[in-house]
C-alpha cells in the first residue's frame, strides 16, 4: 500500500441504517494539498461519509487510515485533535454567542473560552481571531450574536471556525450552498488561499461553477457507491454520471 501523498485513506467502507446501505464498499484516498470534491445526488451518502471519517458514526466494516494509522473506533473529539476538522450542513454554530466567541471556542486543543495561558496567550488568540474575521469579512460583526447574522454571514462564520482550528484536513459539508455569486467568489478565493498555504480539503458541493472552480479531483457517489474518482474534466464529461446527477435535465 503506497502512502504517496495520501493523508486520509478510506478502505472498503461499509455502513447501513436498517436495510438501507448508505456506504457501499467505498474506497477513496484524500491526497495532501489538494481539493477533492464529493458530488452526487441528495441521499447519495456524502454526509454519512464525513460522519464515518469524523467518528460521528462507526462503520459496519472497512477501515479509515490517517497518515497510515487506523482511526476507526476513536471518538469525534480524538479525531478532531489529530487534525481532521469539519463543518456541518446545518452549521451548528453557538447561536447565542458572539461571532468572536464562536471562533475562540474552537482554538487550541480542548480549547474553551476560559483556557489557560494568561493574558498574553489570550491576546494572541484574539489577534488571530481578528485576522480570521477580517478574511471572512466578519470583522465588523465580531460582537454580534450568531443568531442575528444573515445567512451568508453564518456560512462564513462556519468557515472562520474551521480556519481557527489549524487542522490539516478540512471536510466541508456544502459550505457554499445558497450563497449568492459575490459571496461564493469570496468563498472560492478564501479556500484557494488556504489550500495554497497547505490545507487539504474535501468538500461536498452541488454548484457546478464552484465544483469546476475549486476541484483537483472529483469523487462521485450515488446510492452509497463510489462511481467515479478522478480528474474533474473526465468525471464531469461522463454522460452516465451526468444523467444521474441532472436527472431529467440531462439528455
Ligand atoms: N442516522 C441516520 N439514520 C438513518 N438513515 C440515515 C441516517 N443518516 C443518513 N441516513 C440516510 O442515509 C442516506 C444518505 O444520507 P446522507 O449521507 O445524508 O446523504 P447526502 O449527504 O449525500 O445527501 C439517506 O437516505 C439518509 O436518509
Ligand atoms: Mg448531505
PDB file of C-alpha atoms and ligand atoms in Angstrom:
ATOM      1  CA  UNK A   1       0.000   0.000   0.000  1.00  0.00           C
ATOM      2  CA  UNK A   2       1.526   3.275  -1.088  1.00  0.00           C
ATOM      3  CA  UNK A   3       1.244   6.329   1.142  1.00  0.00           C
ATOM      4  CA  UNK A   4       2.231   8.772  -1.608  1.00  0.00           C
ATOM      5  CA  UNK A   5       0.674  11.985  -0.519  1.00  0.00           C
ATOM      6  CA  UNK A   6      -2.302  10.151   0.904  1.00  0.00           C
ATOM      7  CA  UNK A   7      -3.380  11.896   4.065  1.00  0.00           C
ATOM      8  CA  UNK A   8      -6.604  10.020   4.588  1.00  0.00           C
ATOM      9  CA  UNK A   9      -7.370   6.611   3.137  1.00  0.00           C
ATOM     10  CA  UNK A  10     -10.862   5.174   3.137  1.00  0.00           C
ATOM     11  CA  UNK A  11     -10.811   1.461   2.562  1.00  0.00           C
ATOM     12  CA  UNK A  12     -13.789  -0.755   1.667  1.00  0.00           C
ATOM     13  CA  UNK A  13     -16.031   1.208   3.995  1.00  0.00           C
ATOM     14  CA  UNK A  14     -19.497  -0.097   4.717  1.00  0.00           C
ATOM     15  CA  UNK A  15     -22.458   1.406   6.582  1.00  0.00           C
ATOM     16  CA  UNK A  16     -26.145   0.533   6.678  1.00  0.00           C
ATOM     17  CA  UNK A  17     -29.099   2.006   8.505  1.00  0.00           C
ATOM     18  CA  UNK A  18     -31.527  -0.856   8.942  1.00  0.00           C
ATOM     19  CA  UNK A  19     -31.880  -2.345   5.493  1.00  0.00           C
ATOM     20  CA  UNK A  20     -30.537   0.739   3.719  1.00  0.00           C
ATOM     21  CA  UNK A  21     -26.890   0.557   2.681  1.00  0.00           C
ATOM     22  CA  UNK A  22     -25.679   4.158   2.561  1.00  0.00           C
ATOM     23  CA  UNK A  23     -21.955   3.484   2.286  1.00  0.00           C
ATOM     24  CA  UNK A  24     -21.366   0.585  -0.026  1.00  0.00           C
ATOM     25  CA  UNK A  25     -17.782  -0.639  -0.171  1.00  0.00           C
ATOM     26  CA  UNK A  26     -16.297   2.833  -0.607  1.00  0.00           C
ATOM     27  CA  UNK A  27     -12.541   3.186  -1.064  1.00  0.00           C
ATOM     28  CA  UNK A  28     -11.179   6.677  -1.567  1.00  0.00           C
ATOM     29  CA  UNK A  29      -7.859   8.415  -0.987  1.00  0.00           C
ATOM     30  CA  UNK A  30      -7.719  12.048   0.065  1.00  0.00           C
ATOM     31  CA  UNK A  31      -4.376  13.374  -1.097  1.00  0.00           C
ATOM     32  CA  UNK A  32      -2.468  16.072   0.717  1.00  0.00           C
ATOM     33  CA  UNK A  33      -2.572  19.641  -0.505  1.00  0.00           C
ATOM     34  CA  UNK A  34      -5.433  19.316  -2.954  1.00  0.00           C
ATOM     35  CA  UNK A  35      -9.185  19.770  -3.099  1.00  0.00           C
ATOM     36  CA  UNK A  36     -11.224  16.617  -3.529  1.00  0.00           C
ATOM     37  CA  UNK A  37     -14.874  17.340  -4.233  1.00  0.00           C
ATOM     38  CA  UNK A  38     -17.603  14.869  -3.320  1.00  0.00           C
ATOM     39  CA  UNK A  39     -20.542  15.137  -5.668  1.00  0.00           C
ATOM     40  CA  UNK A  40     -23.693  13.113  -6.073  1.00  0.00           C
ATOM     41  CA  UNK A  41     -27.444  13.437  -5.736  1.00  0.00           C
ATOM     42  CA  UNK A  42     -29.224  14.044  -2.457  1.00  0.00           C
ATOM     43  CA  UNK A  43     -29.140  10.959  -0.286  1.00  0.00           C
ATOM     44  CA  UNK A  44     -26.055   9.572  -2.044  1.00  0.00           C
ATOM     45  CA  UNK A  45     -24.249   9.155   1.274  1.00  0.00           C
ATOM     46  CA  UNK A  46     -21.899  12.136   1.168  1.00  0.00           C
ATOM     47  CA  UNK A  47     -22.601  13.475   4.647  1.00  0.00           C
ATOM     48  CA  UNK A  48     -22.575   9.920   6.010  1.00  0.00           C
ATOM     49  CA  UNK A  49     -19.058   9.502   4.664  1.00  0.00           C
ATOM     50  CA  UNK A  50     -17.973  12.598   6.602  1.00  0.00           C
ATOM     51  CA  UNK A  51     -19.717  11.274   9.716  1.00  0.00           C
ATOM     52  CA  UNK A  52     -17.823   7.998   9.381  1.00  0.00           C
ATOM     53  CA  UNK A  53     -14.473   9.781   8.948  1.00  0.00           C
ATOM     54  CA  UNK A  54     -15.009  12.062  11.932  1.00  0.00           C
ATOM     55  CA  UNK A  55     -16.247   9.390  14.316  1.00  0.00           C
ATOM     56  CA  UNK A  56     -19.796  10.711  14.464  1.00  0.00           C
ATOM     57  CA  UNK A  57     -20.766   7.293  13.057  1.00  0.00           C
ATOM     58  CA  UNK A  58     -18.995   3.936  13.277  1.00  0.00           C
ATOM     59  CA  UNK A  59     -18.624   1.877  10.095  1.00  0.00           C
ATOM     60  CA  UNK A  60     -20.018  -1.660   9.935  1.00  0.00           C
ATOM     61  CA  UNK A  61     -16.916  -2.779   8.053  1.00  0.00           C
ATOM     62  CA  UNK A  62     -13.838  -1.367   6.367  1.00  0.00           C
ATOM     63  CA  UNK A  63     -11.204   0.983   7.678  1.00  0.00           C
ATOM     64  CA  UNK A  64     -10.060   4.606   7.637  1.00  0.00           C
ATOM     65  CA  UNK A  65      -6.388   5.495   7.851  1.00  0.00           C
ATOM     66  CA  UNK A  66      -4.947   8.851   8.851  1.00  0.00           C
ATOM     67  CA  UNK A  67      -1.277   9.019   7.849  1.00  0.00           C
ATOM     68  CA  UNK A  68      -1.367   5.252   7.648  1.00  0.00           C
ATOM     69  CA  UNK A  69      -2.934   4.694  11.097  1.00  0.00           C
ATOM     70  CA  UNK A  70      -6.445   3.384  11.578  1.00  0.00           C
ATOM     71  CA  UNK A  71      -8.766   5.862  13.259  1.00  0.00           C
ATOM     72  CA  UNK A  72     -11.896   3.708  13.339  1.00  0.00           C
ATOM     73  CA  UNK A  73     -13.247   3.459  16.878  1.00  0.00           C
ATOM     74  CA  UNK A  74     -11.836   6.794  18.016  1.00  0.00           C
ATOM     75  CA  UNK A  75     -14.283   9.395  19.295  1.00  0.00           C
ATOM     76  CA  UNK A  76     -15.055  12.504  17.273  1.00  0.00           C
ATOM     77  CA  UNK A  77     -13.032  14.757  19.579  1.00  0.00           C
ATOM     78  CA  UNK A  78      -9.994  12.440  19.424  1.00  0.00           C
ATOM     79  CA  UNK A  79     -10.235  12.519  15.643  1.00  0.00           C
ATOM     80  CA  UNK A  80     -10.564  16.300  15.728  1.00  0.00           C
ATOM     81  CA  UNK A  81      -7.375  16.559  17.727  1.00  0.00           C
ATOM     82  CA  UNK A  82      -5.500  14.560  15.112  1.00  0.00           C
ATOM     83  CA  UNK A  83      -6.076  17.470  12.735  1.00  0.00           C
ATOM     84  CA  UNK A  84      -9.267  16.425  10.983  1.00  0.00           C
ATOM     85  CA  UNK A  85     -11.864  19.194  11.129  1.00  0.00           C
ATOM     86  CA  UNK A  86     -15.276  19.539   9.582  1.00  0.00           C
ATOM     87  CA  UNK A  87     -18.185  21.856   9.066  1.00  0.00           C
ATOM     88  CA  UNK A  88     -21.810  20.759   9.213  1.00  0.00           C
ATOM     89  CA  UNK A  89     -24.514  21.129   6.614  1.00  0.00           C
ATOM     90  CA  UNK A  90     -26.653  22.723   9.335  1.00  0.00           C
ATOM     91  CA  UNK A  91     -23.654  24.775  10.594  1.00  0.00           C
ATOM     92  CA  UNK A  92     -24.125  24.073  14.341  1.00  0.00           C
ATOM     93  CA  UNK A  93     -22.989  27.483  15.491  1.00  0.00           C
ATOM     94  CA  UNK A  94     -23.363  28.655  19.068  1.00  0.00           C
ATOM     95  CA  UNK A  95     -26.346  30.835  18.256  1.00  0.00           C
ATOM     96  CA  UNK A  96     -26.330  32.884  21.430  1.00  0.00           C
ATOM     97  CA  UNK A  97     -22.620  33.541  21.492  1.00  0.00           C
ATOM     98  CA  UNK A  98     -20.986  36.327  19.544  1.00  0.00           C
ATOM     99  CA  UNK A  99     -19.129  35.826  16.304  1.00  0.00           C
ATOM    100  CA  UNK A 100     -15.814  36.296  18.097  1.00  0.00           C
ATOM    101  CA  UNK A 101     -16.738  33.806  20.821  1.00  0.00           C
ATOM    102  CA  UNK A 102     -17.818  31.256  18.231  1.00  0.00           C
ATOM    103  CA  UNK A 103     -14.340  31.344  16.740  1.00  0.00           C
ATOM    104  CA  UNK A 104     -12.498  31.495  20.070  1.00  0.00           C
ATOM    105  CA  UNK A 105     -14.176  28.292  21.265  1.00  0.00           C
ATOM    106  CA  UNK A 106     -12.546  26.170  18.595  1.00  0.00           C
ATOM    107  CA  UNK A 107      -8.984  27.353  19.126  1.00  0.00           C
ATOM    108  CA  UNK A 108      -6.260  25.095  20.507  1.00  0.00           C
ATOM    109  CA  UNK A 109      -6.707  21.531  21.767  1.00  0.00           C
ATOM    110  CA  UNK A 110      -9.574  21.200  24.209  1.00  0.00           C
ATOM    111  CA  UNK A 111      -9.979  24.937  23.989  1.00  0.00           C
ATOM    112  CA  UNK A 112     -12.743  26.843  25.658  1.00  0.00           C
ATOM    113  CA  UNK A 113     -13.066  30.491  26.500  1.00  0.00           C
ATOM    114  CA  UNK A 114     -11.540  30.053  29.933  1.00  0.00           C
ATOM    115  CA  UNK A 115      -8.500  28.202  28.621  1.00  0.00           C
ATOM    116  CA  UNK A 116      -5.157  28.690  30.354  1.00  0.00           C
ATOM    117  CA  UNK A 117      -2.159  30.657  29.153  1.00  0.00           C
ATOM    118  CA  UNK A 118      -2.678  34.024  30.758  1.00  0.00           C
ATOM    119  CA  UNK A 119      -3.397  37.372  29.210  1.00  0.00           C
ATOM    120  CA  UNK A 120      -0.633  37.162  26.653  1.00  0.00           C
ATOM    121  CA  UNK A 121      -1.951  33.941  25.147  1.00  0.00           C
ATOM    122  CA  UNK A 122      -5.449  35.352  25.281  1.00  0.00           C
ATOM    123  CA  UNK A 123      -4.334  38.441  23.405  1.00  0.00           C
ATOM    124  CA  UNK A 124      -2.643  36.317  20.750  1.00  0.00           C
ATOM    125  CA  UNK A 125      -5.811  34.258  20.302  1.00  0.00           C
ATOM    126  CA  UNK A 126      -7.926  37.391  19.962  1.00  0.00           C
ATOM    127  CA  UNK A 127      -5.498  38.769  17.415  1.00  0.00           C
ATOM    128  CA  UNK A 128      -5.706  35.572  15.410  1.00  0.00           C
ATOM    129  CA  UNK A 129      -9.496  35.650  15.537  1.00  0.00           C
ATOM    130  CA  UNK A 130      -9.494  39.262  14.397  1.00  0.00           C
ATOM    131  CA  UNK A 131      -7.372  38.317  11.402  1.00  0.00           C
ATOM    132  CA  UNK A 132      -9.662  35.418  10.509  1.00  0.00           C
ATOM    133  CA  UNK A 133     -12.748  37.614  10.854  1.00  0.00           C
ATOM    134  CA  UNK A 134     -11.196  40.152   8.521  1.00  0.00           C
ATOM    135  CA  UNK A 135     -10.537  37.468   5.934  1.00  0.00           C
ATOM    136  CA  UNK A 136     -14.103  36.189   6.189  1.00  0.00           C
ATOM    137  CA  UNK A 137     -15.490  39.761   6.131  1.00  0.00           C
ATOM    138  CA  UNK A 138     -16.988  39.418   9.581  1.00  0.00           C
ATOM    139  CA  UNK A 139     -14.720  41.881  11.396  1.00  0.00           C
ATOM    140  CA  UNK A 140     -17.447  44.431  11.994  1.00  0.00           C
ATOM    141  CA  UNK A 141     -19.767  41.681  13.269  1.00  0.00           C
ATOM    142  CA  UNK A 142     -17.356  40.394  15.925  1.00  0.00           C
ATOM    143  CA  UNK A 143     -19.732  41.376  18.727  1.00  0.00           C
ATOM    144  CA  UNK A 144     -22.914  40.211  17.002  1.00  0.00           C
ATOM    145  CA  UNK A 145     -24.619  37.030  18.176  1.00  0.00           C
ATOM    146  CA  UNK A 146     -24.529  34.245  15.584  1.00  0.00           C
ATOM    147  CA  UNK A 147     -28.318  34.068  15.576  1.00  0.00           C
ATOM    148  CA  UNK A 148     -28.516  37.685  14.397  1.00  0.00           C
ATOM    149  CA  UNK A 149     -26.324  37.152  11.326  1.00  0.00           C
ATOM    150  CA  UNK A 150     -27.556  36.982   7.755  1.00  0.00           C
ATOM    151  CA  UNK A 151     -27.492  33.594   6.006  1.00  0.00           C
ATOM    152  CA  UNK A 152     -24.224  34.148   4.114  1.00  0.00           C
ATOM    153  CA  UNK A 153     -22.565  35.530   7.243  1.00  0.00           C
ATOM    154  CA  UNK A 154     -23.492  32.354   9.120  1.00  0.00           C
ATOM    155  CA  UNK A 155     -21.857  30.281   6.379  1.00  0.00           C
ATOM    156  CA  UNK A 156     -18.713  32.406   6.625  1.00  0.00           C
ATOM    157  CA  UNK A 157     -18.704  32.096  10.408  1.00  0.00           C
ATOM    158  CA  UNK A 158     -18.676  28.337   9.968  1.00  0.00           C
ATOM    159  CA  UNK A 159     -15.630  28.800   7.702  1.00  0.00           C
ATOM    160  CA  UNK A 160     -13.993  31.145  10.201  1.00  0.00           C
ATOM    161  CA  UNK A 161     -14.382  28.481  12.875  1.00  0.00           C
ATOM    162  CA  UNK A 162     -12.657  25.824  10.787  1.00  0.00           C
ATOM    163  CA  UNK A 163      -9.893  28.284   9.850  1.00  0.00           C
ATOM    164  CA  UNK A 164      -9.199  28.745  13.555  1.00  0.00           C
ATOM    165  CA  UNK A 165      -8.640  25.025  14.153  1.00  0.00           C
ATOM    166  CA  UNK A 166      -5.292  24.754  12.344  1.00  0.00           C
ATOM    167  CA  UNK A 167      -6.466  21.329  11.200  1.00  0.00           C
ATOM    168  CA  UNK A 168      -4.572  19.632   8.388  1.00  0.00           C
ATOM    169  CA  UNK A 169      -7.645  18.462   6.586  1.00  0.00           C
ATOM    170  CA  UNK A 170     -10.994  20.194   6.292  1.00  0.00           C
ATOM    171  CA  UNK A 171     -14.175  18.321   5.494  1.00  0.00           C
ATOM    172  CA  UNK A 172     -16.650  20.938   4.284  1.00  0.00           C
ATOM    173  CA  UNK A 173     -20.299  19.929   4.004  1.00  0.00           C
ATOM    174  CA  UNK A 174     -21.955  22.203   1.430  1.00  0.00           C
ATOM    175  CA  UNK A 175     -20.267  25.348   2.751  1.00  0.00           C
ATOM    176  CA  UNK A 176     -21.305  27.402  -0.273  1.00  0.00           C
ATOM    177  CA  UNK A 177     -24.878  26.210  -0.725  1.00  0.00           C
ATOM    178  CA  UNK A 178     -27.308  29.069  -1.061  1.00  0.00           C
ATOM    179  CA  UNK A 179     -24.620  31.726  -1.394  1.00  0.00           C
ATOM    180  CA  UNK A 180     -25.076  34.459  -3.967  1.00  0.00           C
ATOM    181  CA  UNK A 181     -22.423  34.818  -6.626  1.00  0.00           C
ATOM    182  CA  UNK A 182     -20.495  37.589  -4.871  1.00  0.00           C
ATOM    183  CA  UNK A 183     -20.319  35.528  -1.699  1.00  0.00           C
ATOM    184  CA  UNK A 184     -19.210  32.365  -3.369  1.00  0.00           C
ATOM    185  CA  UNK A 185     -16.498  34.183  -5.300  1.00  0.00           C
ATOM    186  CA  UNK A 186     -15.197  35.319  -1.913  1.00  0.00           C
ATOM    187  CA  UNK A 187     -15.555  31.790  -0.609  1.00  0.00           C
ATOM    188  CA  UNK A 188     -13.539  30.379  -3.526  1.00  0.00           C
ATOM    189  CA  UNK A 189     -10.806  32.956  -3.044  1.00  0.00           C
ATOM    190  CA  UNK A 190     -10.626  32.127   0.646  1.00  0.00           C
ATOM    191  CA  UNK A 191     -10.418  28.410   0.015  1.00  0.00           C
ATOM    192  CA  UNK A 192      -7.791  28.733  -2.684  1.00  0.00           C
ATOM    193  CA  UNK A 193      -5.611  30.793  -0.368  1.00  0.00           C
ATOM    194  CA  UNK A 194      -5.912  28.215   2.398  1.00  0.00           C
ATOM    195  CA  UNK A 195      -5.064  25.350   0.057  1.00  0.00           C
ATOM    196  CA  UNK A 196      -2.019  27.247  -1.192  1.00  0.00           C
ATOM    197  CA  UNK A 197      -0.937  27.545   2.415  1.00  0.00           C
ATOM    198  CA  UNK A 198      -1.113  23.781   2.820  1.00  0.00           C
ATOM    199  CA  UNK A 199      -4.617  22.851   3.928  1.00  0.00           C
ATOM    200  CA  UNK A 200      -6.083  19.701   2.409  1.00  0.00           C
ATOM    201  CA  UNK A 201      -9.765  19.935   1.592  1.00  0.00           C
ATOM    202  CA  UNK A 202     -12.603  17.539   0.912  1.00  0.00           C
ATOM    203  CA  UNK A 203     -15.725  19.457   0.010  1.00  0.00           C
ATOM    204  CA  UNK A 204     -19.304  18.416  -0.683  1.00  0.00           C
ATOM    205  CA  UNK A 205     -20.705  20.759  -3.288  1.00  0.00           C
ATOM    206  CA  UNK A 206     -23.522  20.906  -5.832  1.00  0.00           C
ATOM    207  CA  UNK A 207     -22.913  24.180  -7.651  1.00  0.00           C
ATOM    208  CA  UNK A 208     -21.019  23.257 -10.804  1.00  0.00           C
ATOM    209  CA  UNK A 209     -19.338  26.674 -11.060  1.00  0.00           C
ATOM    210  CA  UNK A 210     -17.808  26.048  -7.674  1.00  0.00           C
ATOM    211  CA  UNK A 211     -17.033  22.395  -8.408  1.00  0.00           C
ATOM    212  CA  UNK A 212     -15.183  23.364 -11.579  1.00  0.00           C
ATOM    213  CA  UNK A 213     -13.574  26.372  -9.925  1.00  0.00           C
ATOM    214  CA  UNK A 214     -12.067  24.519  -6.997  1.00  0.00           C
ATOM    215  CA  UNK A 215     -11.647  20.779  -7.616  1.00  0.00           C
ATOM    216  CA  UNK A 216      -8.378  18.983  -8.203  1.00  0.00           C
ATOM    217  CA  UNK A 217     -10.212  15.675  -8.053  1.00  0.00           C
ATOM    218  CA  UNK A 218     -13.836  14.679  -8.085  1.00  0.00           C
ATOM    219  CA  UNK A 219     -15.340  11.675  -6.352  1.00  0.00           C
ATOM    220  CA  UNK A 220     -18.861  10.803  -7.469  1.00  0.00           C
ATOM    221  CA  UNK A 221     -21.190   8.979  -5.087  1.00  0.00           C
ATOM    222  CA  UNK A 222     -24.591   7.553  -5.855  1.00  0.00           C
ATOM    223  CA  UNK A 223     -26.665   5.332  -3.567  1.00  0.00           C
ATOM    224  CA  UNK A 224     -23.673   4.773  -1.330  1.00  0.00           C
ATOM    225  CA  UNK A 225     -21.390   3.662  -4.132  1.00  0.00           C
ATOM    226  CA  UNK A 226     -18.340   5.461  -5.438  1.00  0.00           C
ATOM    227  CA  UNK A 227     -19.000   5.536  -9.177  1.00  0.00           C
ATOM    228  CA  UNK A 228     -16.004   7.622 -10.219  1.00  0.00           C
ATOM    229  CA  UNK A 229     -12.914   9.173  -8.709  1.00  0.00           C
ATOM    230  CA  UNK A 230     -10.532  11.180 -10.812  1.00  0.00           C
ATOM    231  CA  UNK A 231      -9.750  14.166 -12.939  1.00  0.00           C
ATOM    232  CA  UNK A 232     -12.597  16.739 -12.816  1.00  0.00           C
ATOM    233  CA  UNK A 233     -12.920  17.164 -16.564  1.00  0.00           C
ATOM    234  CA  UNK A 234     -13.193  13.416 -17.116  1.00  0.00           C
ATOM    235  CA  UNK A 235     -15.709  12.861 -14.327  1.00  0.00           C
ATOM    236  CA  UNK A 236     -17.889  15.807 -15.369  1.00  0.00           C
ATOM    237  CA  UNK A 237     -17.866  14.706 -19.016  1.00  0.00           C
ATOM    238  CA  UNK A 238     -19.137  11.208 -18.235  1.00  0.00           C
ATOM    239  CA  UNK A 239     -22.680  11.103 -19.690  1.00  0.00           C
ATOM    240  CA  UNK A 240     -23.757   8.300 -17.350  1.00  0.00           C
ATOM    241  CA  UNK A 241     -22.825  10.384 -14.302  1.00  0.00           C
ATOM    242  CA  UNK A 242     -24.432  13.490 -15.781  1.00  0.00           C
ATOM    243  CA  UNK A 243     -27.665  11.561 -16.234  1.00  0.00           C
ATOM    244  CA  UNK A 244     -27.625  10.519 -12.575  1.00  0.00           C
ATOM    245  CA  UNK A 245     -26.673  13.975 -11.415  1.00  0.00           C
ATOM    246  CA  UNK A 246     -29.022  16.034 -13.509  1.00  0.00           C
ATOM    247  CA  UNK A 247     -31.795  13.501 -13.869  1.00  0.00           C
ATOM    248  CA  UNK A 248     -34.379  14.846 -16.276  1.00  0.00           C
ATOM    249  CA  UNK A 249     -32.321  17.896 -17.106  1.00  0.00           C
ATOM    250  CA  UNK A 250     -29.691  15.756 -18.827  1.00  0.00           C
ATOM    251  CA  UNK A 251     -30.328  14.337 -22.290  1.00  0.00           C
TER     252      UNK A 251
HETATM  253  N1  LIG B   1     -28.687   8.495  11.175  1.00  0.00           N
HETATM  254  C1  LIG B   1     -29.370   8.003  10.126  1.00  0.00           C
HETATM  255  N2  LIG B   1     -30.329   7.054  10.307  1.00  0.00           N
HETATM  256  C2  LIG B   1     -31.000   6.545   9.251  1.00  0.00           C
HETATM  257  N3  LIG B   1     -30.789   6.919   7.970  1.00  0.00           N
HETATM  258  C3  LIG B   1     -29.872   7.851   7.743  1.00  0.00           C
HETATM  259  C4  LIG B   1     -29.103   8.459   8.797  1.00  0.00           C
HETATM  260  N4  LIG B   1     -28.240   9.359   8.263  1.00  0.00           N
HETATM  261  C5  LIG B   1     -28.468   9.323   6.937  1.00  0.00           C
HETATM  262  N5  LIG B   1     -29.417   8.430   6.615  1.00  0.00           N
HETATM  263  C6  LIG B   1     -29.887   8.092   5.260  1.00  0.00           C
HETATM  264  O1  LIG B   1     -28.742   7.751   4.528  1.00  0.00           O
HETATM  265  C7  LIG B   1     -28.837   8.222   3.192  1.00  0.00           C
HETATM  266  C8  LIG B   1     -27.639   9.093   2.873  1.00  0.00           C
HETATM  267  O2  LIG B   1     -27.754  10.296   3.619  1.00  0.00           O
HETATM  268  P1  LIG B   1     -26.644  11.419   3.544  1.00  0.00           P
HETATM  269  O3  LIG B   1     -25.319  10.820   3.802  1.00  0.00           O
HETATM  270  O4  LIG B   1     -27.087  12.497   4.442  1.00  0.00           O
HETATM  271  O5  LIG B   1     -26.752  11.859   2.002  1.00  0.00           O
HETATM  272  P2  LIG B   1     -26.158  13.137   1.244  1.00  0.00           P
HETATM  273  O6  LIG B   1     -25.324  13.927   2.208  1.00  0.00           O
HETATM  274  O7  LIG B   1     -25.387  12.586   0.086  1.00  0.00           O
HETATM  275  O8  LIG B   1     -27.361  13.908   0.758  1.00  0.00           O
HETATM  276  C9  LIG B   1     -30.181   8.932   3.088  1.00  0.00           C
HETATM  277  O9  LIG B   1     -31.111   8.043   2.552  1.00  0.00           O
HETATM  278  C10 LIG B   1     -30.488   9.283   4.528  1.00  0.00           C
HETATM  279  O10 LIG B   1     -31.878   9.369   4.719  1.00  0.00           O
HETATM  280 MG1  LIG B   2     -25.539  15.843   2.948  1.00  0.00          MG
END
